[in-house]
Amino acid sequence: MSSAALTGLDPARTMPEDREAATLAARLWLPGEGPAICALRGERLIDVTRAFPTMSALCAEADPAAALTATEGRDVAGLAEVLANSRPEGRDARLPYLLAPVDLQAVKAAGVTFAVSLLERLLEERAKGDPVAAEALRAEVGDLVAGDLSGLRPGSPEAEKVRSVLLARGLWSQYLEVGIGPDAEIFTKAQPLSAVGTGMDCGVLASSQWNNPEPEVVLIVAPDGRVVGATLGNDVNLRDVEGRSALLLGRAKDNNASCAIGPFLRFFDAGFGLDDIRRAEVTLHVQGPDGYALEALSSMRQISRDPLDLVSQMIGPHHQYPDGAVLFLGTMFAPTEERDGQGFTHRDGDIVSVSTPKLGALVNRVARAEACPSWEFGAGALMRNLAGRGLLGVFR
């Protein structure tokens, strides 16, 4: 594990700018008890686990925001002290710390939902995961994407015409198929309960030489398909692995600590809804232990498919999720600037911040996946824990 100190964990930066109006839920580890579902009221964390044993159960409510607001609970901690104890270094096991704010939900992701990400996937594929070869191809393929693809609506008649032209030129690709074709790429990013929360280390395989963060908005979807809220995520990606073959997507995406979600769930209510997601501007900041710094902005206005279209392709009569699901909406972030003589890739100790005003900031430190704490608390452990606390009978 890197020895670089994780910074940027304070209430003012972690919470949404309109925090007084936001309906926020968190998951907290309570020593001697286990995971707790908490309402964030002011800067206090209020344990409501007796009413909602899992975040999945809360998200399945007819109106999660109203249900959370109406539920009384016990004050267990202040946000500042919990954030301070959520850092990997110096954590006091006797004190609470934050977890990823999802539990039993399936963790899904949509790929190639922005023209820029389409360009980068094409480069990875044609360069077979070699970042030097990808740079040489960038201008050629970039002109294609910028000129023909960026304004297309996937699945439209115009997109089908471009598809025919590209097929004739021998330029068709599996990434173009999901980028402008009728069917979105929806894949499993991580297993339920495996995501890490803000303050934790996020993992990159030691064998990867070309990788990057993917800052994204994450939708919270109830079992019946309703979108009930949102949070932030980092869909950590191994570009050299996926570039070798799309069939290696699981190896590129689903590794120990490779999925970060948080800091909180913000439920939809009268003051916050799906249109806020459609207008969101997501900022990525990377600070390296060597002084390297990178900042980029992603606008959800540039997404090629509406978020509700992506949700409908994930859940419906064709596929059900009885514990609900969370859906990463994709990223337009595609770092290409030089770092150590090649395009961007992570270094141990990078501090990655994903933020947007109405969802706050998710902050993680990069470490080798093999060196991050092992994932040991799965669904079986959760059920045993809840049973031991007498909470299984609370489920409605």
mmCIF file of C-alpha atoms in Angstrom:
data_model
loop_
_atom_site.group_PDB
_atom_site.id
_atom_site.type_symbol
_atom_site.label_atom_id
_atom_site.label_comp_id
_atom_site.label_asym_id
_atom_site.label_seq_id
_atom_site.Cartn_x
_atom_site.Cartn_y
_atom_site.Cartn_z
ATOM 1 C CA MET A 1 0.000 0.000 0.000
ATOM 2 C CA SER A 2 1.254 3.476 -0.833
ATOM 3 C CA SER A 3 2.453 5.651 2.004
ATOM 4 C CA ALA A 4 1.073 8.852 0.447
ATOM 5 C CA ALA A 5 -1.383 10.578 2.788
ATOM 6 C CA LEU A 6 -4.962 10.828 1.578
ATOM 7 C CA THR A 7 -6.155 14.428 1.672
ATOM 8 C CA GLY A 8 -9.375 16.216 0.742
ATOM 9 C CA LEU A 9 -11.669 14.511 3.256
ATOM 10 C CA ASP A 10 -13.562 17.251 5.031
ATOM 11 C CA PRO A 11 -17.313 17.904 5.377
ATOM 12 C CA ALA A 12 -17.357 21.113 3.347
ATOM 13 C CA ARG A 13 -15.804 19.444 0.315
ATOM 14 C CA THR A 14 -17.422 16.030 0.709
ATOM 15 C CA MET A 15 -21.035 17.216 1.018
ATOM 16 C CA PRO A 16 -23.125 18.755 -1.805
ATOM 17 C CA GLU A 17 -23.086 22.531 -2.098
ATOM 18 C CA ASP A 18 -26.831 22.646 -1.299
ATOM 19 C CA ARG A 19 -26.412 20.230 1.617
ATOM 20 C CA GLU A 20 -29.150 21.851 3.710
ATOM 21 C CA ALA A 21 -31.734 20.890 1.073
ATOM 22 C CA ALA A 22 -30.320 17.448 0.212
ATOM 23 C CA THR A 23 -31.719 14.104 1.397
ATOM 24 C CA LEU A 24 -28.547 12.095 1.990
ATOM 25 C CA ALA A 25 -27.960 8.530 3.123
ATOM 26 C CA ALA A 26 -24.666 6.899 4.092
ATOM 27 C CA ARG A 27 -23.378 3.498 5.133
ATOM 28 C CA LEU A 28 -21.164 3.439 8.175
ATOM 29 C CA TRP A 29 -19.153 0.709 9.860
ATOM 30 C CA LEU A 30 -19.967 0.726 13.566
ATOM 31 C CA PRO A 31 -17.336 -1.188 15.595
ATOM 32 C CA GLY A 32 -18.869 -3.995 17.623
ATOM 33 C CA GLU A 33 -22.023 -3.928 15.479
ATOM 34 C CA GLY A 34 -21.395 -3.862 11.742
ATOM 35 C CA PRO A 35 -22.737 -1.871 8.771
ATOM 36 C CA ALA A 36 -25.295 0.814 9.585
ATOM 37 C CA ILE A 37 -27.655 2.739 7.324
ATOM 38 C CA CYS A 38 -27.505 6.398 8.303
ATOM 39 C CA ALA A 39 -29.312 9.615 7.481
ATOM 40 C CA LEU A 40 -27.060 12.645 7.241
ATOM 41 C CA ARG A 41 -28.717 15.498 9.126
ATOM 42 C CA GLY A 42 -26.596 18.586 9.266
ATOM 43 C CA GLU A 43 -23.189 17.083 9.879
ATOM 44 C CA ARG A 44 -24.451 14.288 12.131
ATOM 45 C CA LEU A 45 -24.915 10.665 11.106
ATOM 46 C CA ILE A 46 -28.190 9.216 12.400
ATOM 47 C CA ASP A 47 -28.427 5.417 12.489
ATOM 48 C CA VAL A 48 -31.742 4.195 10.996
ATOM 49 C CA THR A 49 -30.749 0.528 10.566
ATOM 50 C CA ARG A 50 -33.587 -0.608 12.849
ATOM 51 C CA ALA A 51 -36.003 0.640 10.187
ATOM 52 C CA PHE A 52 -33.896 -0.162 7.105
ATOM 53 C CA PRO A 53 -31.403 -3.000 7.666
ATOM 54 C CA THR A 54 -29.889 -2.497 4.195
ATOM 55 C CA MET A 55 -29.524 0.377 1.777
ATOM 56 C CA SER A 56 -31.206 -1.845 -0.787
ATOM 57 C CA ALA A 57 -34.315 -1.978 1.406
ATOM 58 C CA LEU A 58 -34.384 1.804 1.819
ATOM 59 C CA CYS A 59 -34.014 2.337 -1.943
ATOM 60 C CA ALA A 60 -36.966 0.001 -2.586
ATOM 61 C CA GLU A 61 -39.343 2.268 -0.637
ATOM 62 C CA ALA A 62 -42.084 4.012 -2.629
ATOM 63 C CA ASP A 63 -40.464 7.354 -1.726
ATOM 64 C CA PRO A 64 -37.006 6.784 -0.204
ATOM 65 C CA ALA A 65 -36.430 10.488 0.477
ATOM 66 C CA ALA A 66 -39.679 10.822 2.420
ATOM 67 C CA ALA A 67 -39.114 7.526 4.236
ATOM 68 C CA LEU A 68 -35.618 8.527 5.330
ATOM 69 C CA THR A 69 -36.719 11.995 6.415
ATOM 70 C CA ALA A 70 -39.576 10.590 8.512
ATOM 71 C CA THR A 71 -37.467 7.966 10.283
ATOM 72 C CA GLU A 72 -36.051 8.641 13.711
ATOM 73 C CA GLY A 73 -32.781 7.075 14.813
ATOM 74 C CA ARG A 74 -29.811 7.406 17.108
ATOM 75 C CA ASP A 75 -27.021 9.909 16.649
ATOM 76 C CA VAL A 76 -23.842 7.824 16.255
ATOM 77 C CA ALA A 77 -21.127 10.167 14.941
ATOM 78 C CA GLY A 78 -20.168 13.487 13.436
ATOM 79 C CA LEU A 79 -19.220 13.573 9.761
ATOM 80 C CA ALA A 80 -15.849 15.248 10.331
ATOM 81 C CA GLU A 81 -14.631 12.551 12.731
ATOM 82 C CA VAL A 82 -15.938 9.760 10.503
ATOM 83 C CA LEU A 83 -14.215 11.197 7.430
ATOM 84 C CA ALA A 84 -10.972 11.551 9.352
ATOM 85 C CA ASN A 85 -11.193 7.888 10.357
ATOM 86 C CA SER A 86 -12.052 6.737 6.815
ATOM 87 C CA ARG A 87 -8.474 7.282 5.610
ATOM 88 C CA PRO A 88 -6.525 4.036 5.245
ATOM 89 C CA GLU A 89 -3.573 5.288 7.230
ATOM 90 C CA GLY A 90 -4.011 5.589 10.972
ATOM 91 C CA ARG A 91 -7.579 4.269 11.048
ATOM 92 C CA ASP A 92 -8.781 3.547 14.580
ATOM 93 C CA ALA A 93 -10.703 0.258 14.456
ATOM 94 C CA ARG A 94 -12.583 1.316 17.579
ATOM 95 C CA LEU A 95 -14.244 4.231 15.772
ATOM 96 C CA PRO A 96 -16.796 4.438 12.901
ATOM 97 C CA TYR A 97 -15.790 4.972 9.289
ATOM 98 C CA LEU A 98 -17.607 5.335 5.972
ATOM 99 C CA LEU A 99 -18.397 2.484 3.609
ATOM 100 C CA ALA A 100 -19.594 2.595 0.012
ATOM 101 C CA PRO A 101 -23.258 3.717 0.254
ATOM 102 C CA VAL A 102 -24.658 0.634 -1.536
ATOM 103 C CA ASP A 103 -24.891 -2.965 -0.402
ATOM 104 C CA LEU A 104 -27.035 -5.697 -2.007
ATOM 105 C CA GLN A 105 -27.654 -3.845 -5.281
ATOM 106 C CA ALA A 106 -26.139 -5.156 -8.504
ATOM 107 C CA VAL A 107 -23.315 -2.871 -9.660
ATOM 108 C CA LYS A 108 -23.695 -2.258 -13.393
ATOM 109 C CA ALA A 109 -22.046 0.148 -15.830
ATOM 110 C CA ALA A 110 -22.740 1.587 -19.271
ATOM 111 C CA GLY A 111 -19.825 1.885 -21.658
ATOM 112 C CA VAL A 112 -19.081 4.040 -24.699
ATOM 113 C CA THR A 113 -21.759 6.620 -23.928
ATOM 114 C CA PHE A 114 -19.672 9.652 -24.985
ATOM 115 C CA ALA A 115 -17.966 10.314 -28.324
ATOM 116 C CA VAL A 116 -14.601 10.845 -26.617
ATOM 117 C CA SER A 117 -14.800 7.507 -24.830
ATOM 118 C CA LEU A 118 -15.723 5.910 -28.165
ATOM 119 C CA LEU A 119 -12.532 7.335 -29.659
ATOM 120 C CA GLU A 120 -10.422 5.954 -26.830
ATOM 121 C CA ARG A 121 -11.955 2.483 -27.035
ATOM 122 C CA LEU A 122 -11.270 2.436 -30.780
ATOM 123 C CA LEU A 123 -7.666 3.409 -30.136
ATOM 124 C CA GLU A 124 -7.249 0.710 -27.502
ATOM 125 C CA GLU A 125 -8.671 -1.890 -29.856
ATOM 126 C CA ARG A 126 -6.601 -0.933 -32.892
ATOM 127 C CA ALA A 127 -3.405 -0.537 -30.845
ATOM 128 C CA LYS A 128 -4.001 -3.852 -29.014
ATOM 129 C CA GLY A 129 -3.481 -2.145 -25.663
ATOM 130 C CA ASP A 130 -0.178 -0.474 -26.613
ATOM 131 C CA PRO A 131 -0.245 3.215 -25.528
ATOM 132 C CA VAL A 132 2.565 4.221 -27.940
ATOM 133 C CA ALA A 133 0.779 2.718 -30.929
ATOM 134 C CA ALA A 134 -2.465 4.337 -29.772
ATOM 135 C CA GLU A 135 -0.884 7.786 -29.877
ATOM 136 C CA ALA A 136 0.189 7.260 -33.474
ATOM 137 C CA LEU A 137 -3.392 6.356 -34.420
ATOM 138 C CA ARG A 138 -5.020 9.200 -32.497
ATOM 139 C CA ALA A 139 -5.210 11.777 -35.288
ATOM 140 C CA GLU A 140 -6.505 9.312 -37.879
ATOM 141 C CA VAL A 141 -9.262 7.840 -35.756
ATOM 142 C CA GLY A 142 -9.960 11.134 -33.969
ATOM 143 C CA ASP A 143 -10.912 12.832 -37.226
ATOM 144 C CA LEU A 144 -13.351 10.025 -37.914
ATOM 145 C CA VAL A 145 -15.077 10.291 -34.544
ATOM 146 C CA ALA A 146 -15.182 14.079 -34.442
ATOM 147 C CA GLY A 147 -16.388 14.394 -38.012
ATOM 148 C CA ASP A 148 -18.905 11.585 -38.303
ATOM 149 C CA LEU A 149 -19.960 10.278 -34.919
ATOM 150 C CA SER A 150 -20.062 12.890 -32.176
ATOM 151 C CA GLY A 151 -23.492 14.285 -33.074
ATOM 152 C CA LEU A 152 -25.195 11.019 -33.857
ATOM 153 C CA ARG A 153 -28.061 9.633 -31.818
ATOM 154 C CA PRO A 154 -27.399 5.933 -31.273
ATOM 155 C CA GLY A 155 -29.804 3.712 -33.165
ATOM 156 C CA SER A 156 -31.091 6.527 -35.388
ATOM 157 C CA PRO A 157 -31.420 6.287 -39.200
ATOM 158 C CA GLU A 158 -28.476 8.681 -39.484
ATOM 159 C CA ALA A 159 -26.369 6.384 -37.309
ATOM 160 C CA GLU A 160 -27.303 3.420 -39.499
ATOM 161 C CA LYS A 161 -26.105 5.321 -42.597
ATOM 162 C CA VAL A 162 -22.747 6.028 -40.967
ATOM 163 C CA ARG A 163 -22.549 2.378 -39.917
ATOM 164 C CA SER A 164 -22.966 1.314 -43.556
ATOM 165 C CA VAL A 165 -20.223 3.707 -44.694
ATOM 166 C CA LEU A 166 -17.805 2.511 -42.018
ATOM 167 C CA LEU A 167 -18.477 -1.117 -42.835
ATOM 168 C CA ALA A 168 -17.662 -0.399 -46.466
ATOM 169 C CA ARG A 169 -14.384 1.276 -45.416
ATOM 170 C CA GLY A 170 -13.418 -1.655 -43.235
ATOM 171 C CA LEU A 171 -13.554 0.531 -40.136
ATOM 172 C CA TRP A 172 -16.401 -1.100 -38.243
ATOM 173 C CA SER A 173 -15.715 -2.045 -34.634
ATOM 174 C CA GLN A 174 -17.449 -3.662 -31.681
ATOM 175 C CA TYR A 175 -17.107 -0.294 -29.932
ATOM 176 C CA LEU A 176 -18.830 1.512 -32.791
ATOM 177 C CA GLU A 177 -21.604 -1.076 -32.527
ATOM 178 C CA VAL A 178 -22.416 -0.092 -28.943
ATOM 179 C CA GLY A 179 -21.436 3.563 -29.426
ATOM 180 C CA ILE A 180 -23.888 4.368 -32.227
ATOM 181 C CA GLY A 181 -25.932 1.167 -32.605
ATOM 182 C CA PRO A 182 -29.337 0.569 -30.993
ATOM 183 C CA ASP A 183 -28.064 -1.527 -28.067
ATOM 184 C CA ALA A 184 -26.017 0.036 -25.273
ATOM 185 C CA GLU A 185 -23.100 -1.710 -23.602
ATOM 186 C CA ILE A 186 -24.295 -2.660 -20.114
ATOM 187 C CA PHE A 187 -21.871 -4.762 -18.095
ATOM 188 C CA THR A 188 -21.286 -5.875 -14.523
ATOM 189 C CA LYS A 189 -18.708 -3.603 -12.938
ATOM 190 C CA ALA A 190 -18.431 -5.236 -9.515
ATOM 191 C CA GLN A 191 -20.126 -7.650 -7.145
ATOM 192 C CA PRO A 192 -22.635 -6.528 -4.497
ATOM 193 C CA LEU A 193 -20.855 -5.301 -1.341
ATOM 194 C CA SER A 194 -17.426 -5.202 -3.037
ATOM 195 C CA ALA A 195 -17.261 -1.445 -3.780
ATOM 196 C CA VAL A 196 -15.053 0.832 -1.702
ATOM 197 C CA GLY A 197 -16.244 4.160 -0.345
ATOM 198 C CA THR A 198 -14.711 7.593 -0.083
ATOM 199 C CA GLY A 199 -11.412 7.678 1.777
ATOM 200 C CA MET A 200 -10.506 4.105 0.875
ATOM 201 C CA ASP A 201 -7.770 2.930 -1.474
ATOM 202 C CA CYS A 202 -8.940 1.979 -4.980
ATOM 203 C CA GLY A 203 -7.127 -0.808 -6.757
ATOM 204 C CA VAL A 204 -5.228 -1.144 -10.043
ATOM 205 C CA LEU A 205 -3.693 -4.510 -10.969
ATOM 206 C CA ALA A 206 0.068 -4.586 -10.509
ATOM 207 C CA SER A 207 0.466 -6.028 -14.009
ATOM 208 C CA SER A 208 -1.280 -3.077 -15.718
ATOM 209 C CA GLN A 209 0.937 -0.486 -17.406
ATOM 210 C CA TRP A 210 -1.829 1.665 -18.963
ATOM 211 C CA ASN A 211 -4.852 2.573 -16.866
ATOM 212 C CA ASN A 212 -6.973 5.494 -15.768
ATOM 213 C CA PRO A 213 -9.830 6.652 -13.532
ATOM 214 C CA GLU A 214 -13.297 7.003 -15.023
ATOM 215 C CA PRO A 215 -15.313 9.658 -13.148
ATOM 216 C CA GLU A 216 -19.021 9.002 -13.514
ATOM 217 C CA VAL A 217 -22.471 9.755 -12.192
ATOM 218 C CA VAL A 218 -24.105 6.618 -10.773
ATOM 219 C CA LEU A 219 -27.888 6.185 -10.756
ATOM 220 C CA ILE A 220 -29.693 4.339 -7.960
ATOM 221 C CA VAL A 221 -32.412 2.087 -9.380
ATOM 222 C CA ALA A 222 -35.148 0.409 -7.326
ATOM 223 C CA PRO A 223 -36.202 -3.205 -8.048
ATOM 224 C CA ASP A 224 -39.211 -1.978 -10.051
ATOM 225 C CA GLY A 225 -36.989 0.134 -12.336
ATOM 226 C CA ARG A 226 -37.595 3.548 -10.753
ATOM 227 C CA VAL A 227 -34.570 5.833 -10.555
ATOM 228 C CA VAL A 228 -34.641 7.033 -6.943
ATOM 229 C CA GLY A 229 -31.341 8.862 -6.545
ATOM 230 C CA ALA A 230 -27.721 9.240 -7.540
ATOM 231 C CA THR A 231 -24.153 9.238 -6.315
ATOM 232 C CA LEU A 232 -20.643 9.378 -7.798
ATOM 233 C CA GLY A 233 -18.334 6.606 -8.935
ATOM 234 C CA ASN A 234 -14.878 5.821 -10.240
ATOM 235 C CA ASP A 235 -15.032 2.984 -12.795
ATOM 236 C CA VAL A 236 -11.297 2.232 -12.582
ATOM 237 C CA ASN A 237 -10.177 0.936 -15.996
ATOM 238 C CA LEU A 238 -7.181 -1.048 -17.235
ATOM 239 C CA ARG A 239 -6.750 0.190 -20.796
ATOM 240 C CA ASP A 240 -3.980 -2.217 -21.764
ATOM 241 C CA VAL A 241 -6.065 -5.209 -20.674
ATOM 242 C CA GLU A 242 -9.310 -4.270 -22.424
ATOM 243 C CA GLY A 243 -7.345 -3.107 -25.466
ATOM 244 C CA ARG A 244 -5.930 -6.605 -25.960
ATOM 245 C CA SER A 245 -9.442 -8.038 -26.220
ATOM 246 C CA ALA A 246 -12.933 -6.915 -25.305
ATOM 247 C CA LEU A 247 -13.416 -10.418 -23.906
ATOM 248 C CA LEU A 248 -11.034 -9.369 -21.123
ATOM 249 C CA LEU A 249 -13.492 -6.712 -19.935
ATOM 250 C CA GLY A 250 -14.091 -8.561 -16.665
ATOM 251 C CA ARG A 251 -10.363 -8.644 -15.932
ATOM 252 C CA ALA A 252 -10.016 -4.989 -16.874
ATOM 253 C CA LYS A 253 -12.934 -3.833 -14.719
ATOM 254 C CA ASP A 254 -13.674 -6.184 -11.820
ATOM 255 C CA ASN A 255 -10.706 -6.463 -9.464
ATOM 256 C CA ASN A 256 -10.105 -6.033 -5.758
ATOM 257 C CA ALA A 257 -11.057 -2.456 -4.728
ATOM 258 C CA SER A 258 -11.433 -1.411 -8.379
ATOM 259 C CA CYS A 259 -14.909 0.108 -7.939
ATOM 260 C CA ALA A 260 -15.328 3.262 -5.845
ATOM 261 C CA ILE A 261 -18.796 4.662 -5.047
ATOM 262 C CA GLY A 262 -19.822 7.571 -2.813
ATOM 263 C CA PRO A 263 -19.632 9.560 -0.730
ATOM 264 C CA PHE A 264 -23.416 9.379 -0.089
ATOM 265 C CA LEU A 265 -26.642 8.514 -1.858
ATOM 266 C CA ARG A 266 -28.683 11.584 -2.682
ATOM 267 C CA PHE A 267 -32.344 10.678 -3.070
ATOM 268 C CA PHE A 268 -34.621 12.384 -5.549
ATOM 269 C CA ASP A 269 -37.075 14.810 -3.937
ATOM 270 C CA ALA A 270 -38.781 18.114 -4.749
ATOM 271 C CA GLY A 271 -35.431 19.900 -5.031
ATOM 272 C CA PHE A 272 -33.347 17.289 -6.848
ATOM 273 C CA GLY A 273 -34.164 15.008 -9.747
ATOM 274 C CA LEU A 274 -33.122 13.459 -13.022
ATOM 275 C CA ASP A 275 -32.816 16.787 -14.823
ATOM 276 C CA ASP A 276 -30.088 17.750 -12.343
ATOM 277 C CA ILE A 277 -28.210 14.630 -13.469
ATOM 278 C CA ARG A 278 -28.695 15.514 -17.137
ATOM 279 C CA ARG A 279 -27.130 18.945 -16.465
ATOM 280 C CA ALA A 280 -24.337 17.781 -14.149
ATOM 281 C CA GLU A 281 -20.728 18.843 -14.654
ATOM 282 C CA VAL A 282 -18.351 16.249 -13.203
ATOM 283 C CA THR A 283 -14.837 17.322 -12.253
ATOM 284 C CA LEU A 284 -11.903 14.942 -12.006
ATOM 285 C CA HIS A 285 -8.753 15.911 -10.144
ATOM 286 C CA VAL A 286 -5.677 13.683 -9.906
ATOM 287 C CA GLN A 287 -2.812 14.649 -7.606
ATOM 288 C CA GLY A 288 0.308 12.508 -7.779
ATOM 289 C CA PRO A 289 2.769 12.037 -4.908
ATOM 290 C CA ASP A 290 5.441 13.310 -7.327
ATOM 291 C CA GLY A 291 3.694 16.689 -7.754
ATOM 292 C CA TYR A 292 1.870 15.691 -10.931
ATOM 293 C CA ALA A 293 -1.601 17.247 -11.225
ATOM 294 C CA LEU A 294 -4.423 16.782 -13.707
ATOM 295 C CA GLU A 295 -7.887 18.314 -13.791
ATOM 296 C CA ALA A 296 -10.667 17.638 -16.286
ATOM 297 C CA LEU A 297 -14.367 18.412 -16.609
ATOM 298 C CA SER A 298 -17.053 16.102 -18.006
ATOM 299 C CA SER A 299 -20.473 17.432 -18.985
ATOM 300 C CA MET A 300 -23.437 15.093 -18.805
ATOM 301 C CA ARG A 301 -25.023 17.230 -21.527
ATOM 302 C CA GLN A 302 -22.715 15.461 -23.993
ATOM 303 C CA ILE A 303 -23.906 11.939 -23.211
ATOM 304 C CA SER A 304 -25.108 10.143 -26.346
ATOM 305 C CA ARG A 305 -27.955 8.226 -24.669
ATOM 306 C CA ASP A 306 -30.414 9.623 -22.142
ATOM 307 C CA PRO A 307 -29.939 8.156 -18.649
ATOM 308 C CA LEU A 308 -33.462 6.708 -18.690
ATOM 309 C CA ASP A 309 -32.703 4.913 -21.963
ATOM 310 C CA LEU A 310 -29.668 3.313 -20.318
ATOM 311 C CA VAL A 311 -31.753 2.283 -17.309
ATOM 312 C CA SER A 312 -34.398 0.720 -19.574
ATOM 313 C CA GLN A 313 -31.690 -1.308 -21.299
ATOM 314 C CA MET A 314 -30.445 -2.540 -17.927
ATOM 315 C CA ILE A 315 -33.708 -3.419 -16.162
ATOM 316 C CA GLY A 316 -37.192 -4.332 -17.364
ATOM 317 C CA PRO A 317 -39.131 -7.367 -18.596
ATOM 318 C CA HIS A 318 -35.876 -8.682 -20.088
ATOM 319 C CA HIS A 319 -33.883 -8.492 -16.816
ATOM 320 C CA GLN A 320 -34.851 -8.053 -13.165
ATOM 321 C CA TYR A 321 -32.831 -7.053 -10.097
ATOM 322 C CA PRO A 322 -34.814 -7.969 -6.956
ATOM 323 C CA ASP A 323 -32.372 -6.071 -4.702
ATOM 324 C CA GLY A 324 -32.160 -3.093 -7.043
ATOM 325 C CA ALA A 325 -29.141 -1.927 -9.002
ATOM 326 C CA VAL A 326 -26.768 0.975 -9.406
ATOM 327 C CA LEU A 327 -25.744 2.077 -12.892
ATOM 328 C CA PHE A 328 -22.554 3.944 -13.848
ATOM 329 C CA LEU A 329 -23.536 6.205 -16.746
ATOM 330 C CA GLY A 330 -20.166 6.316 -18.521
ATOM 331 C CA THR A 331 -17.473 8.938 -18.818
ATOM 332 C CA MET A 332 -16.147 11.366 -21.397
ATOM 333 C CA PHE A 333 -12.831 11.600 -19.556
ATOM 334 C CA ALA A 334 -10.014 10.320 -21.760
ATOM 335 C CA PRO A 335 -6.598 11.464 -20.470
ATOM 336 C CA THR A 336 -3.982 11.717 -23.212
ATOM 337 C CA GLU A 337 -1.357 14.088 -21.808
ATOM 338 C CA GLU A 338 2.155 12.800 -21.264
ATOM 339 C CA ARG A 339 3.184 11.261 -17.973
ATOM 340 C CA ASP A 340 6.587 9.600 -17.733
ATOM 341 C CA GLY A 341 6.936 9.465 -21.501
ATOM 342 C CA GLN A 342 3.582 7.940 -22.387
ATOM 343 C CA GLY A 343 -0.115 8.780 -22.213
ATOM 344 C CA PHE A 344 -1.673 9.097 -18.777
ATOM 345 C CA THR A 345 -1.471 6.120 -16.460
ATOM 346 C CA HIS A 346 -1.784 5.883 -12.688
ATOM 347 C CA ARG A 347 1.062 5.845 -10.214
ATOM 348 C CA ASP A 348 0.859 4.416 -6.711
ATOM 349 C CA GLY A 349 -0.334 7.094 -4.326
ATOM 350 C CA ASP A 350 -2.336 9.168 -6.825
ATOM 351 C CA ILE A 351 -5.199 10.936 -5.055
ATOM 352 C CA VAL A 352 -8.299 10.862 -7.272
ATOM 353 C CA SER A 353 -11.235 13.173 -6.617
ATOM 354 C CA VAL A 354 -14.542 12.930 -8.506
ATOM 355 C CA SER A 355 -16.934 15.771 -7.717
ATOM 356 C CA THR A 356 -20.026 17.640 -8.827
ATOM 357 C CA PRO A 357 -21.828 20.367 -6.851
ATOM 358 C CA LYS A 358 -25.041 18.473 -6.096
ATOM 359 C CA LEU A 359 -23.431 15.139 -5.188
ATOM 360 C CA GLY A 360 -20.299 16.232 -3.328
ATOM 361 C CA ALA A 361 -16.874 14.640 -3.729
ATOM 362 C CA LEU A 362 -15.620 11.057 -3.832
ATOM 363 C CA VAL A 363 -11.933 10.860 -2.916
ATOM 364 C CA ASN A 364 -9.713 7.777 -3.129
ATOM 365 C CA ARG A 365 -6.036 6.925 -3.229
ATOM 366 C CA VAL A 366 -4.654 4.587 -5.896
ATOM 367 C CA ALA A 367 -2.849 1.432 -4.789
ATOM 368 C CA ARG A 368 -2.129 -1.970 -6.239
ATOM 369 C CA ALA A 369 -5.277 -4.097 -6.145
ATOM 370 C CA GLU A 370 -3.252 -6.923 -4.667
ATOM 371 C CA ALA A 371 -2.164 -4.659 -1.785
ATOM 372 C CA CYS A 372 -5.597 -3.192 -0.998
ATOM 373 C CA PRO A 373 -7.525 -4.771 1.891
ATOM 374 C CA SER A 374 -9.121 -8.011 0.716
ATOM 375 C CA TRP A 375 -12.880 -8.046 0.207
ATOM 376 C CA GLU A 376 -14.165 -10.367 2.944
ATOM 377 C CA PHE A 377 -17.612 -9.045 3.950
ATOM 378 C CA GLY A 378 -20.041 -10.450 1.389
ATOM 379 C CA ALA A 379 -23.755 -11.220 1.330
ATOM 380 C CA GLY A 380 -23.404 -14.226 3.631
ATOM 381 C CA ALA A 381 -21.483 -12.197 6.198
ATOM 382 C CA LEU A 382 -24.099 -9.436 6.015
ATOM 383 C CA MET A 383 -26.959 -11.874 6.628
ATOM 384 C CA ARG A 384 -25.147 -13.453 9.578
ATOM 385 C CA ASN A 385 -24.416 -10.016 10.977
ATOM 386 C CA LEU A 386 -28.007 -8.813 10.656
ATOM 387 C CA ALA A 387 -29.293 -12.050 12.164
ATOM 388 C CA GLY A 388 -26.964 -11.636 15.136
ATOM 389 C CA ARG A 389 -28.301 -8.107 15.664
ATOM 390 C CA GLY A 390 -31.924 -9.257 15.451
ATOM 391 C CA LEU A 391 -32.546 -7.245 12.275
ATOM 392 C CA LEU A 392 -33.613 -9.855 9.749
ATOM 393 C CA GLY A 393 -37.223 -9.676 10.919
ATOM 394 C CA VAL A 394 -37.330 -5.953 10.105
ATOM 395 C CA PHE A 395 -37.456 -6.523 6.329
ATOM 396 C CA ARG A 396 -40.835 -5.640 4.907
#
